Short mmCIF file of C-alpha atoms in Angstrom, two decimals:
data_model
loop_
_atom_site.label_atom_id
_atom_site.label_comp_id
_atom_site.label_asym_id
_atom_site.label_seq_id
_atom_site.Cartn_x
_atom_site.Cartn_y
_atom_site.Cartn_z
CA MET Q 220 54.96 50.46 -49.98
CA ASN Q 221 55.21 47.36 -51.90
CA THR Q 222 55.67 44.60 -49.44
CA ARG Q 223 53.54 42.07 -48.09
CA PRO Q 224 53.23 40.56 -44.85
CA PRO Q 225 52.04 37.60 -43.88
CA PHE Q 226 48.12 38.11 -43.99
CA PRO Q 227 46.25 34.98 -42.57
CA ASP Q 228 44.42 32.80 -45.36
CA ASP Q 229 41.32 34.01 -44.61
CA CYS Q 230 41.89 37.57 -45.08
CA PRO Q 231 40.13 39.90 -48.19
CA PRO Q 232 43.04 40.26 -51.56
CA LEU Q 233 45.31 42.92 -50.55
CA PRO Q 234 44.53 46.19 -52.18
CA ASP Q 235 46.30 47.81 -54.65
CA ILE Q 236 48.07 50.91 -52.30
CA THR Q 237 50.67 52.72 -54.79
CA VAL Q 238 50.00 56.14 -54.28
CA PRO Q 239 52.50 59.31 -55.55
CA MET Q 240 55.11 60.19 -53.59
CA LEU Q 241 57.56 62.52 -53.47
CA ASP Q 242 60.84 62.59 -54.18
CA PRO Q 243 62.72 63.56 -52.43
CA ALA Q 244 61.13 64.78 -49.14
CA PRO Q 245 60.38 68.23 -48.73
CA PRO Q 246 61.92 69.95 -46.06
CA ARG Q 247 59.83 71.04 -42.94
CA ARG Q 248 58.42 75.01 -43.45
CA GLY Q 249 57.63 74.88 -39.42
CA ARG Q 250 57.21 73.58 -36.00
CA SER Q 251 55.06 70.85 -35.13
CA LEU Q 252 53.43 69.78 -31.71
CA MET Q 253 51.52 66.72 -31.35
CA ILE Q 254 48.35 65.82 -28.73
CA GLN Q 255 47.46 62.88 -28.04
CA GLY Q 256 44.52 61.89 -26.00
CA THR Q 257 44.91 59.87 -22.63
CA SER Q 258 41.71 57.86 -23.86
CA SER Q 259 38.96 58.46 -26.88
CA ASP Q 260 36.39 61.10 -27.01
CA VAL Q 261 39.01 63.46 -23.61
CA GLY Q 262 37.83 66.49 -26.62
CA LYS Q 263 41.48 66.20 -28.61
CA SER Q 264 39.66 67.12 -31.87
CA LEU Q 265 38.42 69.90 -30.53
CA LEU Q 266 40.88 71.53 -29.07
CA VAL Q 267 42.92 71.21 -31.82
CA ALA Q 268 40.42 73.14 -33.68
CA GLY Q 269 40.46 75.79 -31.05
CA LEU Q 270 43.99 76.01 -31.27
CA CYS Q 271 43.81 76.10 -35.69
CA ARG Q 272 41.81 79.18 -35.00
CA ALA Q 273 43.39 80.71 -32.44
CA TYR Q 274 47.63 80.09 -33.76
CA THR Q 275 45.97 81.51 -37.77
CA ARG Q 276 44.57 85.02 -35.65
CA ARG Q 277 47.87 85.24 -34.75
CA GLY Q 278 48.87 85.07 -38.16
CA LEU Q 279 50.28 81.80 -38.46
CA LYS Q 280 50.05 79.54 -41.68
CA VAL Q 281 48.49 76.28 -39.07
CA ALA Q 282 47.27 73.17 -40.62
CA PRO Q 283 45.98 70.55 -38.98
CA PHE Q 284 46.80 66.34 -39.26
CA LYS Q 285 45.28 63.58 -38.01
CA ALA Q 286 47.20 60.15 -39.67
CA GLN Q 287 43.99 57.59 -38.90
CA ASN Q 288 41.15 58.38 -37.70
CA MET Q 289 37.71 56.13 -37.58
CA SER Q 290 34.76 58.22 -38.02
CA ASN Q 291 31.43 57.53 -40.70
CA ASN Q 292 31.08 61.87 -40.14
CA ALA Q 293 33.39 62.36 -43.69
CA ALA Q 294 34.03 66.12 -45.61
CA VAL Q 295 34.91 66.15 -49.08
CA THR Q 296 38.38 66.96 -50.11
CA VAL Q 297 39.28 69.47 -52.82
CA ASP Q 298 42.25 66.89 -54.15
CA SER Q 299 42.90 63.49 -55.19
CA ASP Q 300 45.34 60.84 -55.60
CA LEU Q 301 43.82 59.91 -58.85
CA GLU Q 302 43.74 61.48 -62.09
CA ASP Q 303 40.96 62.26 -65.20
CA GLY Q 304 40.74 63.03 -68.52
CA PRO Q 305 41.42 66.70 -68.77
CA ASP Q 306 38.08 67.77 -69.57
CA ALA Q 307 36.50 65.59 -66.71
CA PRO Q 308 35.83 67.26 -63.59
CA ALA Q 309 38.29 67.81 -60.76
CA PRO Q 310 38.44 64.46 -58.45
CA ARG Q 311 38.24 64.36 -55.10
CA GLY Q 312 38.41 62.24 -52.04
CA GLU Q 313 37.69 62.40 -48.08
CA ILE Q 314 38.46 62.87 -44.84
CA GLY Q 315 37.13 62.57 -41.37
CA ARG Q 316 35.10 65.27 -40.26
CA ALA Q 317 37.13 66.58 -37.63
CA GLN Q 318 40.50 67.28 -39.69
CA ALA Q 319 37.86 69.16 -42.26
CA LEU Q 320 36.09 71.84 -39.39
CA GLN Q 321 40.20 72.08 -38.18
CA ALA Q 322 40.93 72.72 -41.71
CA ARG Q 323 38.24 75.25 -42.02
CA ALA Q 324 39.19 77.07 -38.24
CA SER Q 325 42.79 77.25 -40.25
CA GLY Q 326 41.06 78.78 -42.91
CA LEU Q 327 42.05 76.20 -45.30
CA ALA Q 328 41.06 73.87 -47.70
CA ALA Q 329 40.40 70.29 -46.67
CA SER Q 330 42.81 68.03 -48.46
CA ILE Q 331 43.41 64.26 -48.27
CA HIS Q 332 46.98 64.69 -46.59
CA MET Q 333 45.39 66.01 -43.81
CA ASN Q 334 43.50 62.94 -42.79
CA PRO Q 335 45.08 60.27 -45.01
CA VAL Q 336 43.97 57.79 -43.40
CA LEU Q 337 40.32 56.80 -42.55
CA LEU Q 338 38.63 54.05 -41.36
CA LYS Q 339 34.73 54.14 -41.72
CA PRO Q 340 33.10 51.29 -39.74
CA GLN Q 341 30.67 48.41 -41.14
CA ALA Q 342 30.36 46.23 -38.98
CA LEU Q 343 31.28 45.52 -35.28
CA VAL Q 344 34.68 44.26 -36.46
CA GLY Q 345 35.49 45.79 -39.96
CA SER Q 346 35.76 48.99 -41.80
CA GLN Q 347 36.29 50.52 -44.78
CA VAL Q 348 39.80 51.99 -45.06
CA VAL Q 349 40.04 54.76 -47.33
CA LEU Q 350 43.90 55.74 -47.61
CA ARG Q 351 44.30 59.46 -49.32
CA GLY Q 352 40.42 59.72 -49.94
CA ARG Q 353 40.47 55.70 -51.88
CA ALA Q 354 38.58 53.74 -50.85
CA LEU Q 355 40.60 50.51 -50.53
CA GLY Q 356 38.20 48.24 -49.04
CA ASN Q 357 36.92 46.17 -46.55
CA TRP Q 358 39.03 44.93 -43.55
CA PRO Q 359 38.81 42.96 -40.35
CA ALA Q 360 40.50 44.67 -37.84
CA ARG Q 361 42.31 41.96 -37.12
CA HIS Q 362 43.63 41.70 -40.59
CA TYR Q 363 43.89 45.42 -40.83
CA HIS Q 364 46.55 45.30 -38.01
CA ASN Q 365 49.05 43.45 -40.40
CA LEU Q 366 48.11 46.23 -43.53
CA LYS Q 367 48.81 49.61 -41.16
CA PRO Q 368 52.55 49.27 -40.98
CA MET Q 369 52.27 49.34 -45.33
CA LEU Q 370 50.67 52.40 -45.07
CA LEU Q 371 53.25 54.40 -42.72
CA PRO Q 372 55.01 55.75 -46.11
CA ALA Q 373 52.15 56.83 -47.77
CA ILE Q 374 51.09 59.10 -43.93
CA MET Q 375 55.14 60.11 -43.32
CA ASP Q 376 54.98 61.80 -47.39
CA SER Q 377 51.27 63.42 -46.51
CA TYR Q 378 52.86 65.12 -43.05
CA ARG Q 379 55.89 66.16 -44.81
CA ARG Q 380 53.33 68.03 -47.82
CA ILE Q 381 51.65 69.70 -44.90
CA ALA Q 382 54.20 70.67 -42.93
CA ALA Q 383 56.32 72.12 -45.94
CA ASP Q 384 53.69 74.31 -45.74
CA ALA Q 385 52.66 75.65 -43.25
CA ASP Q 386 54.37 77.66 -39.70
CA LEU Q 387 52.76 74.88 -37.26
CA VAL Q 388 51.56 71.74 -38.09
CA LEU Q 389 49.24 70.06 -35.14
CA VAL Q 390 49.01 66.87 -34.68
CA GLU Q 391 46.19 64.79 -33.90
CA GLY Q 392 46.74 61.56 -31.87
CA ALA Q 393 43.90 58.45 -31.85
CA GLY Q 394 42.56 57.24 -29.53
CA SER Q 395 44.53 56.33 -26.56
CA GLY Q 396 49.24 56.54 -27.31
CA THR Q 397 49.35 54.00 -24.95
CA GLU Q 398 47.57 50.75 -26.06
CA VAL Q 399 49.99 48.95 -25.47
CA TYR Q 400 48.43 45.71 -27.87
CA LEU Q 401 48.72 47.68 -30.62
CA ARG Q 402 52.13 49.15 -30.18
CA HIS Q 403 53.50 46.67 -32.66
CA CYS Q 404 51.38 48.31 -35.51
CA ASP Q 405 51.31 52.16 -34.60
CA ILE Q 406 50.92 54.58 -37.61
CA THR Q 407 49.07 57.57 -35.40
CA ASN Q 408 50.16 58.15 -31.54
CA MET Q 409 54.07 57.07 -30.09
CA LYS Q 410 55.56 55.22 -33.68
CA LEU Q 411 54.65 58.59 -35.47
CA ALA Q 412 56.22 60.93 -33.01
CA GLU Q 413 58.94 59.24 -32.95
CA VAL Q 414 59.09 59.14 -36.58
CA ALA Q 415 58.16 62.46 -37.36
CA ASP Q 416 60.50 63.98 -34.50
CA LEU Q 417 57.43 65.47 -33.13
CA PRO Q 418 56.87 66.83 -29.17
CA VAL Q 419 53.33 66.01 -27.34
CA VAL Q 420 51.45 66.66 -25.32
CA LEU Q 421 49.30 64.52 -23.31
CA LEU Q 422 45.18 65.97 -23.03
CA THR Q 423 43.04 64.26 -20.33
CA ASP Q 424 39.64 64.34 -19.29
CA ASN Q 425 38.40 65.38 -16.14
CA ASP Q 426 34.61 65.73 -16.66
CA ARG Q 427 34.51 61.50 -16.31
CA GLY Q 428 36.84 61.71 -13.29
CA GLY Q 429 39.83 59.64 -13.27
CA ALA Q 430 42.36 61.54 -14.36
CA ILE Q 431 44.69 61.37 -12.32
CA ALA Q 432 44.27 57.77 -12.92
CA ALA Q 433 44.81 58.02 -16.89
CA VAL Q 434 47.46 60.32 -16.62
CA VAL Q 435 49.65 58.13 -14.17
CA GLY Q 436 48.78 55.19 -15.92
CA SER Q 437 50.12 56.50 -18.86
CA TRP Q 438 53.64 57.01 -17.73
CA LEU Q 439 53.66 53.50 -16.08
CA LEU Q 440 52.41 51.95 -19.80
CA HIS Q 441 55.28 54.23 -21.64
CA ASP Q 442 58.99 53.42 -21.65
CA ASP Q 443 61.78 56.24 -21.66
CA ALA Q 444 62.13 57.31 -24.42
CA GLU Q 445 58.54 57.25 -24.77
CA ARG Q 446 57.74 59.58 -21.88
CA ALA Q 447 60.90 61.91 -22.63
CA ARG Q 448 58.50 63.37 -25.62
CA ILE Q 449 55.56 64.19 -24.02
CA ARG Q 450 56.55 67.95 -22.51
CA GLY Q 451 53.62 68.20 -20.35
CA TYR Q 452 50.08 67.46 -19.86
CA ILE Q 453 46.55 69.65 -19.87
CA VAL Q 454 42.98 68.80 -18.24
CA ASN Q 455 40.14 69.47 -20.33
CA LYS Q 456 36.60 69.47 -20.23
CA PHE Q 457 37.02 70.99 -16.78
CA ARG Q 458 34.14 72.76 -14.75
CA GLY Q 459 34.48 73.72 -10.43
CA TYR Q 460 37.49 74.97 -8.57
CA PHE Q 461 40.47 74.84 -9.60
CA SER Q 462 41.29 75.08 -5.96
CA LEU Q 463 40.05 72.08 -5.05
CA TYR Q 464 41.66 69.80 -7.46
CA GLU Q 465 45.02 71.54 -7.83
CA PRO Q 466 46.24 68.86 -5.88
CA GLY Q 467 44.97 65.98 -8.12
CA CYS Q 468 47.07 67.88 -10.67
CA ASP Q 469 50.24 68.40 -8.03
CA VAL Q 470 49.90 64.47 -7.67
CA MET Q 471 49.82 63.78 -11.46
CA THR Q 472 53.28 65.82 -11.87
CA GLU Q 473 54.61 63.97 -8.79
CA LYS Q 474 54.45 61.22 -10.02
CA THR Q 475 55.42 61.49 -13.57
CA GLY Q 476 57.26 64.47 -13.46
CA TRP Q 477 55.50 66.19 -16.21
CA PRO Q 478 54.61 69.59 -16.08
CA LEU Q 479 51.00 71.17 -16.20
CA LEU Q 480 50.52 73.11 -19.13
CA GLY Q 481 46.87 74.51 -18.55
CA VAL Q 482 43.62 73.38 -17.31
CA VAL Q 483 40.56 74.24 -20.35
CA ARG Q 484 37.20 74.76 -19.03
CA TRP Q 485 33.79 73.10 -20.24
CA PHE Q 486 33.08 75.04 -23.53
CA ASP Q 487 29.58 75.21 -23.59
CA THR Q 488 29.29 76.25 -26.97
CA ALA Q 489 30.99 72.83 -28.13
CA ASP Q 490 27.55 71.45 -29.59
CA HIS Q 491 27.69 74.57 -32.20
CA LEU Q 492 30.46 72.83 -34.17
CA PRO Q 493 29.82 69.13 -36.07
CA ALA Q 494 29.82 66.52 -34.37
CA GLU Q 495 33.47 63.85 -35.41
CA ASP Q 496 31.57 60.73 -34.46
CA ALA Q 497 28.49 58.99 -32.70
CA LEU Q 498 30.16 59.57 -29.55
CA ALA Q 499 27.81 62.76 -29.75
CA LEU Q 500 24.60 61.17 -29.77
CA ALA Q 501 24.69 60.66 -26.14
CA ARG Q 502 24.35 64.97 -25.49
CA PRO Q 503 20.34 65.96 -26.13
CA ALA Q 504 19.56 67.90 -28.99
CA ARG Q 505 19.53 71.50 -28.91
CA SER Q 506 15.93 72.85 -30.28
CA GLU Q 507 14.35 70.97 -27.66
CA GLY Q 508 10.75 72.55 -27.30
CA GLY Q 509 10.15 73.28 -31.44
CA SER Q 510 6.33 72.82 -32.62
CA LEU Q 511 8.32 71.25 -35.87
CA VAL Q 512 8.69 67.73 -34.57
CA ILE Q 513 11.63 65.65 -36.82
CA ALA Q 514 12.07 62.07 -36.18
CA VAL Q 515 15.67 60.50 -36.66
CA PRO Q 516 15.24 56.46 -36.04
CA GLN Q 517 18.76 56.31 -35.26
CA ILE Q 518 20.50 53.57 -37.64
CA SER Q 519 23.31 51.18 -37.40
CA ARG Q 520 26.77 52.50 -38.86
CA MET Q 521 24.69 56.32 -39.44
CA ALA Q 522 27.38 58.30 -41.37
CA ASN Q 523 27.54 62.17 -41.59
CA PHE Q 524 25.02 62.79 -39.28
CA ASP Q 525 26.15 66.04 -38.88
CA ASP Q 526 23.92 66.92 -41.80
CA LEU Q 527 21.11 67.18 -38.88
CA ASP Q 528 23.02 69.96 -36.79
CA PRO Q 529 21.96 72.53 -38.63
CA LEU Q 530 18.33 71.84 -38.22
CA SER Q 531 18.50 71.27 -34.19
CA SER Q 532 20.17 74.52 -33.96
CA GLU Q 533 16.40 76.35 -35.28
CA PRO Q 534 14.13 76.81 -32.30
CA GLY Q 535 10.81 76.18 -34.01
CA VAL Q 536 12.30 72.51 -34.68
CA ASP Q 537 12.17 69.67 -31.92
CA LEU Q 538 14.70 67.33 -33.35
CA ARG Q 539 14.01 63.82 -31.47
CA TRP Q 540 16.81 60.95 -32.00
CA VAL Q 541 14.33 57.56 -31.68
CA ARG Q 542 16.73 54.85 -30.28
CA PRO Q 543 16.59 51.15 -30.74
CA GLY Q 544 13.84 49.86 -28.61
CA ARG Q 545 11.77 53.44 -28.34
CA PRO Q 546 8.48 54.02 -31.50
CA ILE Q 547 8.90 56.32 -33.53
CA PRO Q 548 6.65 59.61 -32.01
CA ALA Q 549 3.22 59.78 -32.96
CA ASP Q 550 2.80 63.12 -33.06
CA ALA Q 551 5.53 63.31 -35.90
CA ASP Q 552 5.45 65.91 -38.60
CA VAL Q 553 8.34 64.46 -40.40
CA VAL Q 554 10.94 61.14 -39.96
CA LEU Q 555 14.26 61.56 -41.68
CA LEU Q 556 16.52 59.28 -41.92
CA PRO Q 557 19.96 59.70 -42.50
CA GLY Q 558 23.24 58.12 -44.20
CA SER Q 559 24.78 54.85 -42.98
CA LYS Q 560 27.92 52.62 -43.63
CA THR Q 561 25.07 50.33 -44.72
CA THR Q 562 22.48 50.82 -46.09
CA ARG Q 563 20.76 47.15 -45.76
CA ALA Q 564 21.88 46.34 -42.02
CA ALA Q 565 19.89 50.07 -41.51
CA LEU Q 566 17.27 48.60 -43.12
CA ASP Q 567 17.37 45.02 -41.08
CA THR Q 568 17.61 47.55 -38.16
CA ILE Q 569 14.24 49.20 -39.62
CA ILE Q 570 12.66 46.35 -40.04
CA ALA Q 571 13.47 44.49 -36.32
CA GLU Q 572 12.35 47.64 -34.24
CA GLY Q 573 9.52 48.18 -35.97
CA TRP Q 574 10.08 50.97 -37.45
CA ASP Q 575 9.27 50.64 -40.80
CA ILE Q 576 5.74 50.26 -39.09
CA ASP Q 577 5.72 53.27 -37.87
CA ILE Q 578 6.76 54.87 -40.69
CA LEU Q 579 4.11 53.78 -43.20
CA ALA Q 580 1.50 54.62 -40.79
CA HIS Q 581 3.16 58.29 -40.14
CA HIS Q 582 2.61 58.23 -43.86
CA ARG Q 583 -0.96 57.66 -44.68
CA ARG Q 584 -2.34 60.00 -41.63
CA GLY Q 585 -0.47 62.36 -43.68
CA GLY Q 586 3.13 62.52 -42.14
CA ARG Q 587 6.61 63.34 -44.12
CA VAL Q 588 9.12 61.18 -44.94
CA VAL Q 589 12.64 62.70 -46.07
CA GLY Q 590 15.87 60.28 -46.59
CA ILE Q 591 19.63 61.44 -47.02
CA CYS Q 592 21.32 58.98 -49.48
CA ALA Q 593 21.01 56.43 -46.76
CA GLY Q 594 18.22 57.37 -46.15
CA PHE Q 595 17.22 57.84 -49.41
CA GLN Q 596 17.78 54.97 -51.36
CA MET Q 597 15.18 53.33 -47.95
CA LEU Q 598 13.45 54.80 -49.66
CA GLY Q 599 12.93 52.95 -52.41
CA THR Q 600 11.47 49.25 -52.65
CA VAL Q 601 15.09 47.50 -52.79
CA VAL Q 602 17.93 47.80 -52.40
CA ARG Q 603 21.23 45.20 -53.70
CA ASP Q 604 24.28 44.88 -52.81
CA PRO Q 605 25.51 41.97 -55.52
CA HIS Q 606 29.01 42.14 -54.92
CA GLY Q 607 28.72 41.83 -51.16
CA ILE Q 608 30.39 45.76 -50.67
CA GLU Q 609 28.59 46.87 -47.72
CA GLY Q 610 28.58 43.15 -46.42
CA PRO Q 611 26.63 39.94 -47.65
CA PRO Q 612 25.96 40.27 -50.73
CA GLY Q 613 21.92 39.92 -51.27
CA GLU Q 614 19.05 42.26 -51.42
CA THR Q 615 16.60 43.74 -48.83
CA ARG Q 616 13.63 45.36 -49.81
CA GLY Q 617 12.30 48.99 -48.52
CA LEU Q 618 9.80 50.87 -47.57
CA GLY Q 619 8.45 51.44 -51.12
CA LEU Q 620 7.41 54.82 -50.63
CA LEU Q 621 9.89 55.63 -53.98
CA ASP Q 622 9.61 53.83 -57.04
CA ILE Q 623 13.35 53.92 -57.27
CA GLU Q 624 15.89 50.89 -56.98
CA THR Q 625 19.24 51.03 -55.84
CA THR Q 626 22.20 48.56 -56.67
CA ILE Q 627 25.51 49.00 -54.26
CA GLY Q 628 28.44 49.32 -56.87
CA GLY Q 629 30.79 51.07 -59.07
CA ASP Q 630 33.40 54.02 -57.90
CA LYS Q 631 32.55 55.86 -55.28
CA ARG Q 632 30.92 59.84 -55.37
CA LEU Q 633 32.30 62.71 -54.18
CA VAL Q 634 31.61 65.94 -55.30
CA GLU Q 635 31.35 69.25 -53.58
CA ILE Q 636 27.64 70.80 -54.97
CA ASP Q 637 27.02 74.33 -54.97
CA ALA Q 638 24.05 75.27 -57.83
CA ASP Q 639 20.29 76.87 -58.04
CA ASP Q 640 18.21 74.80 -57.66
CA ALA Q 641 14.90 75.45 -59.63
CA VAL Q 642 12.94 73.69 -56.82
CA SER Q 643 12.86 75.42 -54.18
CA GLY Q 644 14.29 78.46 -55.73
CA THR Q 645 17.63 78.87 -53.17
CA ARG Q 646 21.16 77.98 -53.38
CA VAL Q 647 22.39 74.53 -52.39
CA THR Q 648 25.42 73.77 -51.13
CA GLY Q 649 26.61 70.45 -50.08
CA TYR Q 650 28.42 67.37 -51.29
CA GLU Q 651 27.68 63.80 -52.84
CA MET Q 652 28.93 60.82 -51.24
CA HIS Q 653 28.09 57.22 -51.85
CA MET Q 654 28.80 54.15 -54.03
CA GLY Q 655 24.78 53.21 -55.22
CA ARG Q 656 23.48 54.24 -58.18
CA THR Q 657 19.69 54.94 -58.08
CA GLU Q 658 17.12 53.99 -61.20
CA GLY Q 659 13.58 54.11 -61.66
CA PRO Q 660 10.30 56.09 -62.17
CA GLY Q 661 10.50 57.91 -59.34
CA LEU Q 662 13.59 59.75 -60.48
CA LYS Q 663 10.88 61.64 -63.06
CA ASN Q 664 9.62 63.91 -60.70
CA PRO Q 665 13.32 65.09 -58.48
CA TRP Q 666 13.74 67.06 -55.35
CA PHE Q 667 16.30 69.59 -56.88
CA ARG Q 668 17.48 70.70 -60.33
CA LEU Q 669 20.70 71.89 -59.84
CA ASP Q 670 20.98 74.51 -62.24
CA GLY Q 671 19.18 72.37 -64.32
CA ARG Q 672 20.22 69.01 -63.68
CA PRO Q 673 17.24 66.67 -61.34
CA GLU Q 674 18.80 65.56 -58.47
CA GLY Q 675 16.69 62.87 -55.95
CA ALA Q 676 12.99 62.44 -56.25
CA MET Q 677 9.78 63.54 -54.56
CA SER Q 678 6.14 61.45 -54.21
CA PRO Q 679 3.99 63.00 -56.28
CA ASP Q 680 1.58 64.52 -53.33
CA GLY Q 681 5.30 66.03 -52.31
CA ARG Q 682 4.85 64.29 -48.44
CA VAL Q 683 8.05 61.63 -49.41
CA MET Q 684 11.00 63.25 -50.83
CA GLY Q 685 14.91 62.27 -50.50
CA GLY Q 686 18.29 62.16 -52.22
CA TYR Q 687 22.03 62.08 -51.95
CA LEU Q 688 23.39 65.28 -51.46
CA HIS Q 689 24.55 65.55 -47.20
CA GLY Q 690 24.80 69.63 -45.99
CA ILE Q 691 22.01 70.99 -47.69
CA PHE Q 692 20.33 72.15 -44.35
CA GLY Q 693 23.55 74.43 -44.15
CA ALA Q 694 22.98 76.44 -46.51
CA ASP Q 695 20.16 79.69 -44.61
CA GLY Q 696 18.26 80.04 -47.37
CA PHE Q 697 17.32 76.38 -48.44
CA ARG Q 698 16.62 75.74 -44.85
CA ARG Q 699 14.46 78.11 -44.85
CA HIS Q 700 12.23 77.05 -47.49
CA TRP Q 701 11.87 73.45 -46.32
CA ILE Q 702 10.76 74.34 -43.25
CA ALA Q 703 8.43 76.22 -44.41
CA GLU Q 704 7.35 73.45 -46.77
CA VAL Q 705 6.75 71.25 -44.33
CA GLY Q 706 5.14 73.57 -41.91
CA GLY Q 707 7.39 74.96 -39.52
CA ALA Q 708 8.18 78.61 -38.79
CA ALA Q 709 12.15 78.55 -39.84
CA SER Q 710 14.62 81.50 -37.77
CA GLU Q 711 16.55 84.10 -39.48
CA ARG Q 712 19.78 82.15 -38.31
CA ARG Q 713 22.94 81.77 -40.26
CA TYR Q 714 24.33 78.47 -39.20
CA GLN Q 715 27.19 78.90 -40.98
CA ALA Q 716 28.31 81.68 -39.50
CA GLU Q 717 27.18 80.53 -36.36
CA VAL Q 718 30.23 77.74 -36.95
CA ASP Q 719 32.98 80.11 -37.02
CA ALA Q 720 31.48 82.51 -34.20
CA ALA Q 721 31.82 79.13 -32.25
CA LEU Q 722 35.40 78.31 -33.54
CA ASP Q 723 36.10 82.15 -32.63
CA ALA Q 724 34.48 82.03 -28.68
CA LEU Q 725 36.73 78.18 -28.43
CA ALA Q 726 39.97 80.24 -29.51
CA ASP Q 727 38.79 83.40 -27.26
CA GLN Q 728 39.01 80.46 -24.19
CA LEU Q 729 41.64 79.07 -24.63
CA GLU Q 730 43.76 81.95 -24.80
CA GLN Q 731 42.55 82.92 -20.84
CA ASP Q 732 42.83 78.91 -19.94
CA LEU Q 733 46.47 77.99 -21.19
CA ASP Q 734 49.91 80.03 -22.39
CA LEU Q 735 50.08 79.57 -26.42
CA ASP Q 736 53.03 81.39 -25.86
CA ALA Q 737 54.73 78.81 -23.95
CA LEU Q 738 52.53 76.14 -25.98
CA LEU Q 739 54.11 76.89 -29.19
CA ALA Q 740 57.40 77.33 -27.52
CA LEU Q 741 56.81 73.46 -27.26
CA ALA Q 742 56.46 72.79 -30.77
CA LYS Q 743 59.44 71.70 -32.50
#
C-alpha cells in the first residue's frame, strides 16, 4: 500500500491511502458470482439489486460488492475507517447509490466495504477519489490510472470482509470488462475476478441493439483464461418475441461457446427505484401533467438528484428538467436547484444559460425557489473556494436570494438524519453530504428545526428556502406538508414502501426470466 508508482511531474500529491487491514484475511463464508457488462448502462446494477432481493427471500444472507463505481449519486454508510473521540458521533462514509440500493434489497445496512472505491466526477477528465468512505483528493484520469494498483489491496480487504459474513456475494463489474487500454490497471473487472477467483456472468443489453456484436466482440477481446472464467451470458432489457430473437442467441453461443443463461424482459417499474447516475436523466419524469409545476435546471456535475424521485412520483406534480439551451418555464410554481459536485461550476452554468435572470424574474412574480445542498449554497450571495477543492481557486457570485455566504473547505460532513422538525411538524429523514460551510444572517430563520437544531435558511416571506439535507422528500409526512405549503395537492403515496414493492416486483420477474437455481450453482 505504500509503494509509489512513477507519477508524472504535474500530478497531484500522493494521498495517504493507508487503511485498516485485516491480518490474516478472514476465510470466505459462502460463494460469490460476478456480473460483468458488455458496456455501461446495460443494467448491471438493477440486475444485481433484483438478484439480491430474490436470493434474500430464499433465506440466504446476500451482500453486494462493487470494487469501483463512478457516480455523483452517493449514500451515507453506517461505518467508516475513521475514528473519533468517545463522545463524538459515530463517523460515517459514503458509497455509490446503486450499492446502497442493493444493500437495501438484501436487508443490510450500507457499508463502505460494499463499494470501497467511489469516483465522483468533478471535471471532464477528473474525479474526486473516495476510498472506503474517505475522500483522498481530486485526480485527473491519466494520474488515477497510475494510482489504481495501489488501491487493490484495500479493495481485496473489503471484499474479504464482505465475503466472510455472507452466504452469497454478488459482485458487480464496472462499464465493460473488455476495455483493453485499461487492462494494465484494472481493479474492478477481470483483474478482480482473477485475484478473487470469481466466476463471471456476462450481461448485455438488447434494448439499444448490437447485443450480438457486443457478446462476440467481448469473446474476441478476452484471452483464453478470461474466456474460461465466463460461465455464460444473459440478455437484458428484452422487448418483443423471443422466437424472433432466438437465432441471434444461437449465433452468440456458436461463436463464443458460452451458454445463454436467460433473457430478462424490460422491467416496466425500474423508474420507481433510485437512479444510479446521470444516464437516467434521459428518461422522462413519471409525473407529467400534474398541476404543481416544479422546474429543475440541469446543472453541471449534478449530485444526488435522486432527491427528486419522490416528487416525480407524485401524480399532482409536473417535474420538468430544464436542459441547457431552454429557458426556465414561465408557468413554473417552484424552481428547485439540486445538488452538484462543483457548486461554482454549476453557478457558471446557470449564469451562462441565463437561468439566473429567469430565476430572479420567477421570484419577483411571486414564485418559490428551493435549493438542496449545492443548490442551497447557490441561493446565497457568494460561494468561495480559496483552496481550489472543486476547481480553480476563486469565488463566484450567487443568486442573492438568501443572506448567506459559503466557503468550500474543511472535512466532508456525512451525517444521517432522523428527527422531528418543529417547523413543519413532521418527521424528517435524510442525510448530509457536503464540504462547504455556510454562514450569514439568513441562517437565523431556518428551514428546519430538527430536534431543536436549526438547519438551512428561509427568506422572511417564506418563498425561498434551502438546506443541506438530501433525501427529505422521501419522508412521506414532510413531502405532503411541503407540497401543500407550495400550493400543490399531495397524494397518500408511501414512497419508501413503493421502492421495496418495486424491488419485490423485480425479484418476482427474475424468478420467471432466469433459472435462479442454475445461476446460484455457478457461484463459487
